[in-house]
Amino acid sequence: MNIVASRAALAPSARTQVHWSVRWENELRLTEHAELAEFFRKSYGPTGAFNAQPFEGSRSWAGARPEVRVIGRDAHGVAAHVGLLRRFIKIGAVDLLVAELGLYAVRPDLEGLGISHALRVMYPILHELGVPFGFGTVRPALEKHLTRLVQRQGLATLMSGLRVRSTHPDVYPNLSPIRIEEVIVVVFPVQSAISEWPAGAMIDRNGPEL
């Protein structure tokens, strides 16, 4: 399914001249995966060599593989990216369908282009997919940044003091296959109100994070 052509939100940004496109994973060519992998290495590399390691070669994902991507491009190539994957998470005894958002990145040389632009392009897709909530997690250090970008604009609610249990994307002989993190949970109400988000201090992702 190709939903790019019908999106008014794909117009270029007047400030940055970034053109946004929505791509389903089956639409991506090998050259595009290679281009995205290089973009992620350059974007995540400054935060530590380990963070860039998953994107060696033409691999354009780190843990779980997205099914939909919002990609921003300018005259110099890929400028920004966010991915989406529908999955069920478990909160207490409740199985909840969400669209997990992840693989957020902005090219290091760009200033003033936050992930909120990509999230605004992604938001109509969340409604089109009919999911109750969008869901994502970020490090506590990014709480203030996300509060400014999405919570104050009414796009999402940030929740702290929660733990998320996930699997590592690969199995290592000297490492537990399960990872438990205390993170900031970002919830985007889509078809359901935020008051309908289940109560619980532990969220089971039952798979690797996006």
Coordinates of C-alpha atoms in Angstrom, one line a residue, residues 39-40 43-44 55 70 79-84 99-107 114-116 118-119 122 134-139 142 145-146 150 156 184-188 205 209-210:
F39 CA 22.7 8.2 7.9
F40 CA 22.2 6.2 11.1
S43 CA 23.7 10.3 13.5
Y44 CA 24.2 7.8 16.3
F55 CA 24.0 -0.2 11.2
V70 CA 8.9 8.7 7.7
A79 CA 18.0 14.6 7.1
A80 CA 15.7 12.9 9.6
H81 CA 13.9 9.6 10.2
V82 CA 11.3 7.9 12.4
G83 CA 10.0 4.3 12.1
L84 CA 6.8 2.6 13.1
A99 CA 2.2 1.5 17.1
E100 CA 5.7 1.7 18.5
L101 CA 7.7 4.6 17.3
G102 CA 11.5 4.5 17.2
L103 CA 14.6 4.9 15.2
Y104 CA 14.4 8.7 15.8
A105 CA 17.3 10.5 14.2
V106 CA 18.3 13.9 12.8
R107 CA 21.4 14.5 10.8
G114 CA 13.4 18.3 15.9
I115 CA 11.7 14.9 15.7
S116 CA 8.4 16.6 16.2
A118 CA 8.6 13.7 11.6
L119 CA 6.1 12.8 14.3
M122 CA 3.5 10.2 11.2
G134 CA 1.3 5.3 19.6
F135 CA 4.1 4.2 22.0
G136 CA 7.7 4.9 22.4
T137 CA 10.5 5.0 25.0
V138 CA 13.4 7.4 25.5
R139 CA 16.2 7.8 28.0
L142 CA 15.7 13.3 27.0
H145 CA 13.6 17.7 25.2
L146 CA 10.5 15.5 24.5
V150 CA 5.5 16.8 21.8
A156 CA 1.7 13.0 23.5
I184 CA 10.4 7.6 29.9
V185 CA 7.3 6.2 28.1
V186 CA 5.8 8.4 25.4
V187 CA 2.2 7.7 24.7
F188 CA 0.3 9.2 21.7
R205 CA 7.5 -5.4 25.0
E209 CA 12.7 -2.3 20.8
L210 CA 12.3 -0.5 17.5

